[in-house]
Tab-separated table of C-alpha atoms and ligand atoms in Angstrom:
chain	number	residue	atom	x	y	z
A	1	MET	CA	67.622	61.750	-4.059
A	2	SER	CA	71.141	60.988	-2.875
A	3	GLU	CA	70.648	57.302	-2.085
A	4	THR	CA	73.365	54.927	-3.341
A	5	LEU	CA	72.173	51.810	-5.130
A	6	THR	CA	74.328	48.887	-6.127
A	7	ALA	CA	74.596	47.808	-9.771
A	8	GLY	CA	75.920	44.797	-11.616
A	9	VAL	CA	76.769	44.472	-15.326
A	10	VAL	CA	76.632	41.013	-16.906
A	11	GLY	CA	78.629	41.106	-20.146
A	12	GLY	CA	80.835	44.003	-19.005
A	13	SER	CA	83.599	43.133	-21.458
A	14	GLY	CA	81.376	43.839	-24.500
A	15	PHE	CA	80.796	47.120	-26.245
A	16	THR	CA	77.527	48.056	-24.568
A	17	GLY	CA	78.750	46.588	-21.268
A	18	GLY	CA	81.754	48.944	-21.453
A	19	GLU	CA	79.427	51.845	-22.064
A	20	LEU	CA	77.286	50.854	-19.079
A	21	LEU	CA	80.413	50.745	-16.867
A	22	ARG	CA	81.426	54.191	-18.141
A	23	LEU	CA	77.999	55.645	-17.422
A	24	LEU	CA	77.684	53.991	-14.000
A	25	ASP	CA	81.189	55.300	-13.091
A	26	GLY	CA	79.866	58.854	-13.437
A	27	HIS	CA	76.424	58.138	-11.965
A	28	PRO	CA	75.522	59.894	-8.743
A	29	ASN	CA	73.276	57.075	-7.438
A	30	PHE	CA	74.411	53.762	-8.923
A	31	GLU	CA	77.650	52.179	-7.768
A	32	VAL	CA	79.075	49.148	-9.641
A	33	ALA	CA	79.491	46.215	-7.310
A	34	GLN	CA	80.266	43.539	-9.951
A	35	THR	CA	80.767	42.985	-13.640
A	36	THR	CA	81.135	39.706	-15.423
A	37	SER	CA	83.036	38.209	-18.340
A	38	ARG	CA	83.853	34.573	-18.899
A	39	SER	CA	86.768	35.347	-21.271
A	40	TYR	CA	88.339	38.013	-19.044
A	41	GLU	CA	87.611	36.584	-15.573
A	42	ARG	CA	89.957	38.110	-12.980
A	43	LYS	CA	91.334	40.687	-15.486
A	44	THR	CA	90.786	44.370	-14.712
A	45	VAL	CA	88.067	46.274	-16.504
A	46	GLY	CA	90.759	48.611	-17.841
A	47	HIS	CA	92.420	45.626	-19.552
A	48	VAL	CA	89.447	45.586	-21.975
A	49	HIS	CA	88.160	49.203	-21.810
A	50	PRO	CA	91.204	51.521	-21.761
A	51	ASN	CA	89.012	54.557	-20.935
A	52	LEU	CA	88.178	52.818	-17.625
A	53	ARG	CA	91.736	52.067	-16.462
A	54	HIS	CA	91.195	54.175	-13.358
A	55	LEU	CA	88.578	51.707	-12.049
A	56	ASP	CA	89.567	49.270	-9.322
A	57	LEU	CA	87.323	46.521	-10.651
A	58	ARG	CA	87.913	43.036	-12.070
A	59	PHE	CA	85.665	40.790	-14.118
A	60	THR	CA	84.122	37.853	-12.348
A	61	SER	CA	82.282	34.810	-13.612
A	62	PRO	CA	78.570	35.198	-14.434
A	63	ALA	CA	78.071	32.009	-12.406
A	64	ASP	CA	78.955	33.965	-9.202
A	65	LEU	CA	76.421	36.730	-9.290
A	66	GLU	CA	76.197	38.974	-6.232
A	67	SER	CA	72.982	40.554	-4.978
A	68	VAL	CA	72.527	44.099	-6.275
A	69	ASP	CA	69.702	46.605	-6.566
A	70	VAL	CA	69.900	46.712	-10.385
A	71	LEU	CA	71.455	44.223	-12.770
A	72	PHE	CA	72.188	45.326	-16.336
A	73	THR	CA	72.519	42.376	-18.714
A	74	ALA	CA	74.401	43.164	-21.939
A	75	THR	CA	74.702	39.703	-23.428
A	76	PRO	CA	73.996	38.263	-26.876
A	77	HIS	CA	70.468	37.301	-27.848
A	78	GLY	CA	69.336	34.137	-26.068
A	79	VAL	CA	71.534	34.426	-22.953
A	80	SER	CA	69.155	36.432	-20.786
A	81	MET	CA	66.162	34.265	-21.518
A	82	GLU	CA	68.192	31.249	-20.505
A	83	HIS	CA	69.435	32.783	-17.202
A	84	ILE	CA	66.552	35.110	-16.266
A	85	ASP	CA	65.712	33.232	-13.077
A	86	ALA	CA	69.242	33.692	-11.767
A	87	PHE	CA	69.346	37.320	-12.858
A	88	GLN	CA	66.039	38.075	-11.108
A	89	GLU	CA	67.190	36.231	-8.032
A	90	ALA	CA	70.234	38.495	-7.883
A	91	ALA	CA	68.480	41.865	-8.337
A	92	ASP	CA	65.282	43.742	-7.623
A	93	THR	CA	65.378	45.112	-11.132
A	94	VAL	CA	66.928	43.584	-14.257
A	95	VAL	CA	67.519	45.845	-17.257
A	96	ASP	CA	68.220	43.672	-20.286
A	97	LEU	CA	69.811	45.211	-23.387
A	98	SER	CA	69.128	42.256	-25.691
A	99	ALA	CA	65.991	41.496	-27.668
A	100	ASP	CA	65.006	38.634	-25.345
A	101	PHE	CA	62.135	40.442	-23.591
A	102	ARG	CA	61.251	43.274	-25.946
A	103	LEU	CA	58.329	41.662	-27.784
A	104	SER	CA	55.144	40.707	-25.944
A	105	GLU	CA	54.073	37.482	-27.738
A	106	GLU	CA	55.796	34.145	-27.993
A	107	ALA	CA	54.545	33.911	-31.605
A	108	GLN	CA	56.628	37.000	-32.487
A	109	TYR	CA	59.740	35.174	-31.292
A	110	ASP	CA	58.779	32.181	-33.411
A	111	GLU	CA	58.383	34.404	-36.436
A	112	TRP	CA	61.370	36.782	-36.034
A	113	TYR	CA	63.840	34.915	-33.782
A	114	ASP	CA	64.420	31.238	-32.922
A	115	GLY	CA	61.546	30.980	-30.448
A	116	HIS	CA	61.567	31.738	-26.732
A	117	VAL	CA	62.527	29.486	-23.804
A	118	CYS	CA	60.548	31.343	-21.071
A	119	PRO	CA	57.551	33.050	-22.714
A	120	GLU	CA	55.917	33.416	-19.299
A	121	TYR	CA	58.291	36.392	-18.713
A	122	LEU	CA	57.090	38.327	-21.750
A	123	ASP	CA	54.040	39.561	-19.872
A	124	LYS	CA	56.207	40.698	-16.977
A	125	SER	CA	58.715	42.797	-18.903
A	126	GLU	CA	58.419	46.469	-19.750
A	127	TYR	CA	59.742	47.713	-23.097
A	128	ALA	CA	61.869	50.788	-22.470
A	129	LEU	CA	61.968	53.700	-24.827
A	130	PRO	CA	61.291	56.428	-22.272
A	131	GLU	CA	60.077	59.039	-24.814
A	132	LEU	CA	57.407	56.514	-25.758
A	133	ASN	CA	56.337	54.902	-22.519
A	134	ARG	CA	58.169	56.202	-19.456
A	135	GLU	CA	54.940	55.811	-17.440
A	136	ASN	CA	55.368	52.020	-17.512
A	137	LEU	CA	58.837	52.034	-15.932
A	138	PRO	CA	58.564	53.171	-12.269
A	139	GLY	CA	58.993	50.081	-10.061
A	140	ALA	CA	59.444	47.731	-13.058
A	141	GLU	CA	61.311	44.523	-12.189
A	142	LEU	CA	62.226	43.419	-15.723
A	143	ILE	CA	63.016	46.086	-18.322
A	144	ALA	CA	63.861	45.423	-21.982
A	145	ALA	CA	65.768	48.365	-23.441
A	146	GLY	CA	64.634	49.122	-27.002
A	147	GLY	CA	66.811	48.073	-29.949
A	148	CYS	CA	69.065	50.624	-31.574
A	149	ASN	CA	67.610	50.732	-35.116
A	150	ALA	CA	64.044	50.500	-33.789
A	151	THR	CA	64.738	53.366	-31.374
A	152	ALA	CA	66.061	55.596	-34.131
A	153	THR	CA	63.048	54.837	-36.328
A	154	ILE	CA	60.444	55.137	-33.594
A	155	LEU	CA	61.868	58.454	-32.355
A	156	GLY	CA	61.737	59.831	-35.901
A	157	LEU	CA	58.191	58.733	-36.720
A	158	LYS	CA	56.437	59.152	-33.350
A	159	PRO	CA	55.658	62.884	-33.763
A	160	LEU	CA	53.840	62.119	-37.039
A	161	PHE	CA	51.541	59.682	-35.227
A	162	ASP	CA	50.838	61.935	-32.317
A	163	ALA	CA	49.956	64.801	-34.683
A	164	GLU	CA	47.813	62.420	-36.805
A	165	ILE	CA	49.906	63.076	-39.912
A	166	LEU	CA	50.257	59.305	-40.051
A	167	SER	CA	47.466	56.913	-39.192
A	168	GLY	CA	49.371	53.626	-39.624
A	169	ASP	CA	47.984	52.668	-43.066
A	170	GLU	CA	50.431	54.702	-45.150
A	171	GLN	CA	53.515	53.315	-46.831
A	172	VAL	CA	56.715	54.271	-44.980
A	173	VAL	CA	60.153	53.314	-46.261
A	174	VAL	CA	62.968	53.419	-43.702
A	175	ASP	CA	66.660	53.218	-44.526
A	176	VAL	CA	69.049	52.966	-41.554
A	177	LYS	CA	72.836	53.372	-41.723
A	178	VAL	CA	74.712	51.806	-38.843
A	179	GLY	CA	78.232	51.769	-37.487
A	180	SER	CA	80.354	48.687	-36.829
A	181	SER	CA	79.863	48.733	-33.039
A	182	GLU	CA	76.317	47.516	-33.560
A	183	GLY	CA	77.778	44.092	-34.232
A	184	GLY	CA	79.360	43.881	-30.777
A	185	ALA	CA	82.991	43.163	-29.807
A	186	GLY	CA	83.069	39.580	-31.107
A	187	ALA	CA	85.047	39.152	-34.286
A	188	SER	CA	83.539	37.901	-37.511
A	189	LYS	CA	84.837	37.796	-41.060
A	190	ALA	CA	82.544	40.687	-42.104
A	191	SER	CA	83.793	42.811	-39.175
A	192	SER	CA	87.516	42.511	-39.874
A	193	HIS	CA	89.087	45.895	-40.682
A	194	ALA	CA	89.905	44.892	-44.252
A	195	GLU	CA	86.341	43.812	-44.977
A	196	ARG	CA	84.528	46.528	-43.022
A	197	SER	CA	86.566	49.579	-43.936
A	198	GLY	CA	85.106	51.992	-46.511
A	199	ILE	CA	81.798	50.128	-46.900
A	200	VAL	CA	78.236	51.118	-47.620
A	201	ARG	CA	76.903	47.604	-47.448
A	202	PRO	CA	73.190	46.583	-47.445
A	203	TYR	CA	73.353	43.994	-44.629
A	204	ALA	CA	69.654	43.608	-43.924
A	205	PRO	CA	67.833	44.682	-47.091
A	206	THR	CA	64.582	43.113	-45.923
A	207	GLY	CA	63.341	41.153	-42.929
A	208	HIS	CA	65.364	42.947	-40.199
A	209	ARG	CA	64.206	41.773	-36.736
A	210	HIS	CA	63.634	45.307	-35.465
A	211	GLU	CA	60.635	45.550	-37.816
A	212	ALA	CA	58.749	43.528	-35.214
A	213	GLU	CA	59.557	46.041	-32.491
A	214	ILE	CA	58.587	49.037	-34.646
A	215	GLN	CA	55.364	47.318	-35.592
A	216	GLU	CA	54.446	46.537	-32.022
A	217	TYR	CA	55.410	49.827	-30.339
A	218	LEU	CA	54.712	52.339	-33.123
A	219	GLY	CA	51.753	50.485	-34.610
A	220	LEU	CA	53.156	50.709	-38.117
A	221	SER	CA	54.514	48.198	-40.557
A	222	VAL	CA	57.542	49.800	-42.220
A	223	SER	CA	59.584	48.783	-45.292
A	224	PHE	CA	62.934	48.612	-43.578
A	225	THR	CA	66.503	48.325	-44.919
A	226	VAL	CA	69.735	48.567	-42.984
A	227	HIS	CA	73.140	49.473	-44.395
A	228	ALA	CA	76.440	48.942	-42.620
A	229	VAL	CA	78.589	52.045	-43.233
A	230	ASP	CA	82.107	53.113	-42.390
A	231	MET	CA	81.677	54.507	-38.912
A	232	VAL	CA	82.137	52.958	-35.448
A	233	ARG	CA	79.225	54.518	-33.563
A	234	GLY	CA	75.869	55.639	-34.775
A	235	ALA	CA	72.518	54.769	-36.285
A	236	ALA	CA	70.969	57.187	-38.731
A	237	ALA	CA	67.430	56.505	-39.957
A	238	THR	CA	65.978	58.178	-43.038
A	239	CYS	CA	62.208	57.650	-43.210
A	240	HIS	CA	60.323	58.344	-46.446
A	241	VAL	CA	56.688	59.012	-45.607
A	242	PHE	CA	53.849	59.494	-48.122
A	243	PRO	CA	50.930	61.077	-46.270
A	244	ASP	CA	47.442	61.226	-47.783
A	245	ASP	CA	47.067	64.975	-47.208
A	246	PRO	CA	49.489	67.820	-47.808
A	247	VAL	CA	51.649	68.706	-44.774
A	248	SER	CA	53.392	72.020	-44.195
A	249	LYS	CA	56.672	72.799	-42.463
A	250	GLY	CA	54.631	74.493	-39.782
A	251	ASP	CA	52.638	71.308	-39.193
A	252	MET	CA	55.869	69.366	-38.870
A	253	TRP	CA	57.496	71.825	-36.443
A	254	LYS	CA	54.343	71.763	-34.365
A	255	ALA	CA	54.352	67.991	-34.332
A	256	PHE	CA	58.018	67.692	-33.336
A	257	ARG	CA	57.990	70.507	-30.763
A	258	GLY	CA	54.776	69.114	-29.311
A	259	VAL	CA	56.288	65.706	-28.647
A	260	TYR	CA	59.908	66.564	-27.850
A	261	GLY	CA	59.745	70.143	-26.563
A	262	ASP	CA	60.160	69.070	-22.940
A	263	GLU	CA	62.243	65.919	-23.529
A	264	PRO	CA	65.672	66.168	-21.872
A	265	PHE	CA	67.475	64.130	-24.510
A	266	MET	CA	65.711	65.034	-27.746
A	267	ARG	CA	66.766	67.767	-30.186
A	268	THR	CA	64.965	68.743	-33.394
A	269	VAL	CA	67.255	69.869	-36.223
A	270	ALA	CA	65.534	70.675	-39.474
A	271	GLY	CA	67.274	72.907	-41.974
A	272	GLY	CA	68.567	76.343	-41.018
A	273	GLY	CA	72.133	77.440	-41.578
A	274	GLY	CA	75.545	76.018	-40.842
A	275	VAL	CA	77.109	72.674	-41.573
A	276	TYR	CA	74.974	70.443	-39.316
A	277	ARG	CA	71.463	71.165	-40.694
A	278	TYR	CA	69.934	67.769	-40.077
A	279	PRO	CA	70.502	64.942	-37.561
A	280	GLU	CA	73.871	63.174	-37.797
A	281	PRO	CA	75.382	60.489	-35.598
A	282	LYS	CA	78.518	62.598	-35.237
A	283	SER	CA	76.548	65.291	-33.334
A	284	VAL	CA	75.377	62.827	-30.680
A	285	ALA	CA	78.360	60.453	-30.489
A	286	GLY	CA	79.009	59.274	-26.933
A	287	THR	CA	75.862	61.004	-25.606
A	288	ASN	CA	72.334	59.943	-24.757
A	289	TYR	CA	70.872	62.559	-27.064
A	290	GLY	CA	68.721	61.701	-30.012
A	291	GLU	CA	68.346	64.104	-32.904
A	292	VAL	CA	65.315	64.195	-35.206
A	293	GLY	CA	64.475	66.390	-38.167
A	294	PHE	CA	62.580	66.549	-41.419
A	295	GLU	CA	62.224	68.062	-44.861
A	296	ILE	CA	59.180	68.388	-47.121
A	297	ASP	CA	59.174	67.231	-50.737
A	298	PRO	CA	55.885	68.646	-52.184
A	299	THR	CA	56.696	67.477	-55.743
A	300	ASN	CA	56.591	63.865	-54.678
A	301	ARG	CA	54.059	64.345	-51.824
A	302	ARG	CA	56.757	63.003	-49.542
A	303	LEU	CA	58.019	63.825	-46.060
A	304	VAL	CA	61.599	62.877	-45.278
A	305	VAL	CA	62.202	62.295	-41.562
A	306	PHE	CA	65.744	61.987	-40.150
A	307	SER	CA	66.802	60.546	-36.869
A	308	ALA	CA	70.292	60.013	-35.435
A	309	ILE	CA	71.459	58.333	-32.233
A	310	ASP	CA	74.552	56.697	-30.804
A	311	ASN	CA	73.659	53.021	-30.980
A	312	MET	CA	75.652	52.311	-27.809
A	313	MET	CA	74.034	55.163	-25.889
A	314	LYS	CA	70.471	56.130	-26.769
A	315	GLY	CA	70.291	52.862	-28.685
A	316	SER	CA	71.342	50.679	-25.703
A	317	ALA	CA	73.472	51.550	-22.624
A	318	GLY	CA	72.197	55.138	-22.283
A	319	GLN	CA	68.614	54.048	-22.826
A	320	ALA	CA	69.084	51.316	-20.186
A	321	VAL	CA	70.450	53.756	-17.590
A	322	HIS	CA	67.686	56.244	-18.473
A	323	ALA	CA	65.122	53.485	-17.902
A	324	ALA	CA	66.766	52.460	-14.601
A	325	ASN	CA	66.717	56.088	-13.411
A	326	ILE	CA	62.977	56.163	-13.993
A	327	ALA	CA	62.400	52.720	-12.497
A	328	PHE	CA	64.104	53.817	-9.231
A	329	GLY	CA	62.552	57.280	-9.128
A	330	LEU	CA	65.893	59.072	-9.723
A	331	GLU	CA	66.540	62.174	-11.816
A	332	GLU	CA	65.930	61.017	-15.393
A	333	THR	CA	69.174	62.613	-16.577
A	334	ALA	CA	71.382	61.292	-13.732
A	335	GLY	CA	74.689	60.018	-15.145
A	336	LEU	CA	73.673	60.914	-18.692
A	337	GLU	CA	74.511	64.627	-18.901
A	338	PHE	CA	77.570	64.304	-21.190
A	339	THR	CA	77.032	66.572	-24.230
A	340	GLY	CA	79.642	65.135	-26.538
A	341	TYR	CA	82.523	66.796	-28.343
A	342	HIS	CA	82.808	69.149	-31.259
A	343	PRO	CA	84.712	68.843	-33.446
A	344	ILE	CA	85.460	65.134	-33.410
A	345	GLY	CA	86.772	62.668	-35.959
A	346	SER	CA	84.778	59.746	-37.287
A	347	PRO	CA	82.374	58.567	-34.521
B	1	NAP	N1	76.175	46.972	-29.919
B	1	NAP	C1	75.082	47.704	-30.034
B	1	NAP	O1	75.114	48.784	-30.597
B	1	NAP	C2	73.804	47.261	-29.426
B	1	NAP	C3	72.719	48.122	-29.487
B	1	NAP	C4	71.478	47.735	-28.905
B	1	NAP	C5	71.393	46.488	-28.326
B	1	NAP	N2	72.477	45.651	-28.301
B	1	NAP	C6	72.277	44.338	-27.679
B	1	NAP	O2	73.047	44.364	-26.437
B	1	NAP	C7	73.538	43.065	-26.211
B	1	NAP	C8	75.072	43.177	-26.017
B	1	NAP	O3	75.638	43.712	-27.233
B	1	NAP	P1	77.166	44.051	-27.384
B	1	NAP	O4	77.293	44.729	-28.703
B	1	NAP	O5	77.667	44.758	-26.164
B	1	NAP	O6	77.768	42.591	-27.447
B	1	NAP	P2	79.306	42.141	-27.243
B	1	NAP	O7	80.203	43.285	-27.450
B	1	NAP	O8	79.453	40.926	-28.120
B	1	NAP	O9	79.349	41.688	-25.700
B	1	NAP	C9	78.659	40.576	-25.225
B	1	NAP	C10	79.032	40.397	-23.754
B	1	NAP	O10	78.291	39.255	-23.255
B	1	NAP	C11	79.163	38.330	-22.639
B	1	NAP	N3	78.604	36.994	-22.869
B	1	NAP	C12	78.496	36.332	-24.063
B	1	NAP	N4	77.897	35.125	-23.900
B	1	NAP	C13	77.611	35.049	-22.561
B	1	NAP	C14	76.972	34.061	-21.767
B	1	NAP	N5	76.516	32.905	-22.318
B	1	NAP	N6	76.821	34.284	-20.461
B	1	NAP	C15	77.277	35.446	-19.884
B	1	NAP	N7	77.885	36.407	-20.570
B	1	NAP	C16	78.061	36.220	-21.894
B	1	NAP	C17	80.520	38.570	-23.286
B	1	NAP	O11	81.590	38.261	-22.428
B	1	NAP	P3	82.179	36.774	-22.224
B	1	NAP	O12	81.915	36.021	-23.519
B	1	NAP	O13	83.613	36.977	-21.924
B	1	NAP	O14	81.394	36.224	-21.047
B	1	NAP	C18	80.502	40.055	-23.514
B	1	NAP	O15	80.928	40.718	-22.356
B	1	NAP	C19	73.174	42.165	-27.422
B	1	NAP	O16	72.025	41.445	-27.113
B	1	NAP	C20	72.868	43.232	-28.493
B	1	NAP	O17	71.933	42.778	-29.456
B	1	NAP	C21	73.670	46.037	-28.812
């Protein structure tokens, strides 16, 4: 399909907004017509994102939205739910990167967030983690791209469910290490270089909001802890699983190959030789690939499942473009073919 569709990016001056603009710049079907920022109105996109200095595009106010085919909204939690009517008025399809439309029940927003101002939209939105539910996305008008830590966790554990190694009753402990870009471009005391450099800091030891997403879309309540570590990009989930019955390496390979064998963006890495024997954020930095892998610990009747993504790609902007490709019936991989660099420095 060689059709050209127009795209807008609300929140284009942020980290995921910048990644959306980068991806759309290389996309064969989407062409950016507008991007917004209140702080950088009238400034060029290259003023904020130096990798995009070649673009002839300036930020406009989100109050002056133009009509487009697809509108990506990369704004902090709470903004999209407040402006959803205007966003939907401007575009056939809205792809929201925030948590505003990911969960299906208002009560979940009361429990995990600060409530919801337009719960009537929750029924109309489609959660997007294409490897989980791509069949829901064609023609969708409101898409909620999955959260980064939830995406890493769900991608790691899904094969165990599909192969019935997990039923949903077992205890699963998940530890996620995340890079600083997860916090967005806005400054806070904790994100200053002096405070953030060199850390391995438990920032959400319990009660992380993505637990709600994992519970809803994987059907499993996980014991979930997130550490902020000294990298810019990346989310790496280590899942400790205690199945009732013994599981062999062959069972695990079968499970992972069965689910991801034909997936364009998934790679299974589990042992073998070389330096990169398990998933690592560094191997997928800047790309829409997700890596998953595992190891067996028979002594403790434990499976260890690893999963690594780039939080700003497979965990947000890449996932959003992937979902839009499916929604519009385009090639799933369009604009997302970049395979990353090796070697690279800290991602
Ligand atoms: N960073 C990640 O790794 C990641 C991963 C998954 C999901 N997400 C989600 O994606 C969303 C964006 O994250 P981010 O990290 O890109 O955030 P960010 O770097 O802080 O960028 C936020 C953007 O939203 C704009 N904005 C803020 N308030 C606004 C308002 N009231 N109306 C219109 N625009 C507004 C900001 O520009 P102005 O203030 O200049 O308008 C900025 O361009 C968040 O909901 C986040 O939870 C982020």
